[in-house]
Amino acid sequence: MAYCTQTDLQKQLPPALVVQLTDDDADGAADSGVVADAIAKADDEINGYAAKRYTVPFSPVPDLIRALSVDLAIGNLYARRGLEKDSVNKRYERAVRLLKGLMDGTVSVGESPGPAEAAVGGPAVPVDVAADNREITK
């Protein structure tokens, strides 16, 4: 499941601009495949950062993750055309800063991190501390 949709992008960009950024076959319509690719790349970047602390992919998608996906996908659309726009670059850079914050724990998506850290060595195993009757020694 993608973290954002073409409709989410179109809420941030005028329809004519979406066409300009995606219409590779010059038919005058936005190419949904190009949009989907830009979103998939954005989501892969999000997952790359977030997987350090959260179980990915996110489901349901937190609002912050949806917003980051939109900003990164728009940046991807501009980049594929070789276009530079200061406001787009700033949004992209802000999104990356927030993703780095997710990774290092200074930013939260509003939910507890999942078992991503424990999954590195295998599945997380619940521990019943009360049933552990070993003595603690100093």
CSV table of C-alpha atoms in Angstrom, one decimal, residues 12-101:
chain,number,residue,atom,x,y,z
A,12,GLN,CA,-0.4,20.3,-3.4
A,13,LEU,CA,0.2,20.9,-7.1
A,14,PRO,CA,-2.0,22.5,-9.8
A,15,PRO,CA,-3.4,19.9,-12.2
A,16,ALA,CA,-1.6,21.4,-15.1
A,17,LEU,CA,1.7,21.1,-13.3
A,18,VAL,CA,1.1,17.4,-12.5
A,19,VAL,CA,0.5,16.9,-16.3
A,20,GLN,CA,3.7,18.9,-17.1
A,21,LEU,CA,5.8,16.7,-14.6
A,22,THR,CA,4.4,13.4,-15.7
A,23,ASP,CA,3.1,13.5,-19.3
A,24,ASP,CA,5.8,11.5,-21.0
A,25,ASP,CA,3.7,10.4,-24.0
A,26,ALA,CA,2.4,14.0,-24.7
A,27,ASP,CA,-1.2,13.0,-24.6
A,28,GLY,CA,-2.1,16.0,-22.3
A,29,ALA,CA,-2.9,13.8,-19.3
A,30,ALA,CA,-1.0,13.0,-16.2
A,31,ASP,CA,0.6,9.6,-16.4
A,32,SER,CA,-0.5,7.7,-13.3
A,33,GLY,CA,2.4,5.2,-13.8
A,34,VAL,CA,4.9,8.0,-13.5
A,35,VAL,CA,3.1,9.3,-10.4
A,36,ALA,CA,3.0,5.8,-8.9
A,37,ASP,CA,6.8,5.4,-9.5
A,38,ALA,CA,7.6,8.7,-7.8
A,39,ILE,CA,5.4,7.7,-4.8
A,40,ALA,CA,7.0,4.2,-4.6
A,41,LYS,CA,10.5,5.8,-4.6
A,42,ALA,CA,9.4,8.2,-1.8
A,43,ASP,CA,7.9,5.3,0.2
A,44,ASP,CA,11.1,3.3,-0.2
A,45,GLU,CA,13.1,6.2,1.2
A,46,ILE,CA,10.7,6.5,4.1
A,47,ASN,CA,10.9,2.8,4.8
A,48,GLY,CA,14.7,2.9,4.6
A,49,TYR,CA,14.8,5.5,7.4
A,50,ALA,CA,11.8,4.3,9.5
A,51,ALA,CA,12.7,0.7,9.5
A,52,LYS,CA,15.4,1.4,12.1
A,53,ARG,CA,12.7,2.1,14.7
A,54,TYR,CA,9.3,1.1,13.3
A,55,THR,CA,7.8,-1.9,11.6
A,56,VAL,CA,7.3,-1.0,7.9
A,57,PRO,CA,5.3,-0.6,5.8
A,58,PHE,CA,3.1,1.5,8.0
A,59,SER,CA,-0.5,0.4,8.2
A,60,PRO,CA,-2.5,2.4,8.8
A,61,VAL,CA,-0.5,5.3,7.4
A,62,PRO,CA,0.2,8.0,10.0
A,63,ASP,CA,-0.5,11.6,8.9
A,64,LEU,CA,3.2,12.5,9.2
A,65,ILE,CA,4.2,9.6,6.9
A,66,ARG,CA,1.6,10.6,4.3
A,67,ALA,CA,2.8,14.2,4.3
A,68,LEU,CA,6.5,13.1,4.0
A,69,SER,CA,5.5,10.8,1.1
A,70,VAL,CA,3.8,13.7,-0.7
A,71,ASP,CA,6.8,16.0,-0.3
A,72,LEU,CA,9.3,13.4,-1.4
A,73,ALA,CA,7.2,12.2,-4.3
A,74,ILE,CA,6.8,15.8,-5.5
A,75,GLY,CA,10.6,16.2,-5.2
A,76,ASN,CA,11.0,13.0,-7.3
A,77,LEU,CA,8.7,14.4,-10.0
A,78,TYR,CA,10.7,17.6,-10.3
A,79,ALA,CA,14.0,15.8,-10.2
A,80,ARG,CA,13.0,13.5,-13.1
A,81,ARG,CA,12.4,16.5,-15.3
A,82,GLY,CA,15.6,18.2,-14.1
A,83,LEU,CA,13.7,21.1,-12.7
A,84,GLU,CA,14.8,23.1,-9.7
A,85,LYS,CA,12.4,25.0,-7.5
A,86,ASP,CA,13.5,26.4,-4.2
A,87,SER,CA,10.2,25.6,-2.4
A,88,VAL,CA,10.2,22.0,-3.6
A,89,ASN,CA,13.8,21.5,-2.6
A,90,LYS,CA,13.1,22.9,0.9
A,91,ARG,CA,10.2,20.6,1.4
A,92,TYR,CA,12.2,17.6,0.2
A,93,GLU,CA,15.1,18.6,2.5
A,94,ARG,CA,12.7,19.1,5.5
A,95,ALA,CA,11.2,15.6,4.8
A,96,VAL,CA,14.7,14.1,4.9
A,97,ARG,CA,15.5,15.9,8.2
A,98,LEU,CA,12.3,14.5,9.7
A,99,LEU,CA,13.1,11.0,8.4
A,100,LYS,CA,16.5,11.2,10.1
A,101,GLY,CA,14.7,12.3,13.2
